[in-house]
């Protein structure tokens, strides 16, 4: 299993917990979920978890920026990225380069 396949496998296990490995694969195939869809869902989920954990929504500011204008702008960007990913307007794709 190469690095990319391992990454996808690990993401699928995160998105479909408490299942046997074969159930994960069959579940993705059954619903037509591609590797890019799994990554897209994972990224959107991680951003949402980050916002909730750090309580960014309480002040509409990203906690990772000390300047108020940057904190507010980054909060808006984060919110927009989550919405774009969840709506399917953008998604993650894999382009694998063959290195020899």
Coordinates of N, CA and C in Angstrom, one line a residue, residues 47 51 56-57 59-63 65 68-84:
X47 N -12.2 21.3 10.0 CA -12.4 22.8 10.2 C -13.5 23.1 11.2
X51 N -13.2 24.9 14.9 CA -14.0 26.1 15.3 C -14.7 25.8 16.6
X56 N -14.4 29.6 18.3 CA -14.3 30.8 17.4 C -15.6 31.5 17.2
X57 N -16.7 30.7 17.1 CA -18.0 31.3 16.8 C -18.5 32.2 17.8
X59 N -17.1 34.7 19.3 CA -16.7 36.1 19.1 C -16.6 36.4 17.6
X60 N -16.9 35.4 16.8 CA -16.8 35.5 15.3 C -15.3 35.9 14.9
X61 N -14.4 35.3 15.7 CA -13.0 35.6 15.4 C -12.2 34.3 15.5
X62 N -11.2 34.1 14.7 CA -10.3 32.9 14.7 C -9.4 33.1 15.9
X63 N -9.2 32.1 16.7 CA -8.4 32.3 17.9 C -6.9 32.3 17.5
X65 N -5.3 34.2 15.5 CA -4.8 35.5 15.1 C -5.0 36.5 16.3
X68 N -7.5 41.8 15.7 CA -8.9 41.6 15.5 C -9.3 41.6 14.1
X69 N -8.8 42.4 13.2 CA -9.2 42.4 11.8 C -8.8 41.2 11.1
X70 N -7.6 40.6 11.4 CA -7.2 39.4 10.8 C -8.0 38.2 11.4
X71 N -8.3 38.2 12.7 CA -9.0 37.2 13.3 C -10.4 37.1 12.7
X72 N -11.1 38.2 12.5 CA -12.4 38.2 11.9 C -12.4 37.8 10.5
X73 N -11.4 38.3 9.7 CA -11.3 37.9 8.3 C -11.1 36.4 8.2
X74 N -10.2 35.8 9.0 CA -9.9 34.4 8.9 C -11.1 33.6 9.3
X75 N -11.9 34.1 10.3 CA -13.1 33.4 10.7 C -14.1 33.3 9.5
X76 N -14.2 34.4 8.8 CA -15.1 34.4 7.6 C -14.6 33.5 6.5
X77 N -13.3 33.5 6.3 CA -12.7 32.6 5.3 C -12.9 31.1 5.7
X78 N -12.7 30.8 6.9 CA -12.9 29.4 7.4 C -14.4 29.0 7.2
X79 N -15.3 29.9 7.6 CA -16.7 29.6 7.4 C -17.1 29.4 5.9
X80 N -16.5 30.2 5.1 CA -16.8 30.1 3.6 C -16.2 28.8 3.1
X81 N -15.0 28.4 3.5 CA -14.5 27.2 3.0 C -15.3 26.0 3.5
X82 N -15.8 26.0 4.7 CA -16.6 24.9 5.2 C -17.9 24.8 4.3
X83 N -18.5 25.9 4.1 CA -19.8 25.9 3.3 C -19.5 25.5 1.9
X84 N -18.5 25.9 1.3 CA -18.1 25.5 -0.1 C -17.9 24.0 -0.2

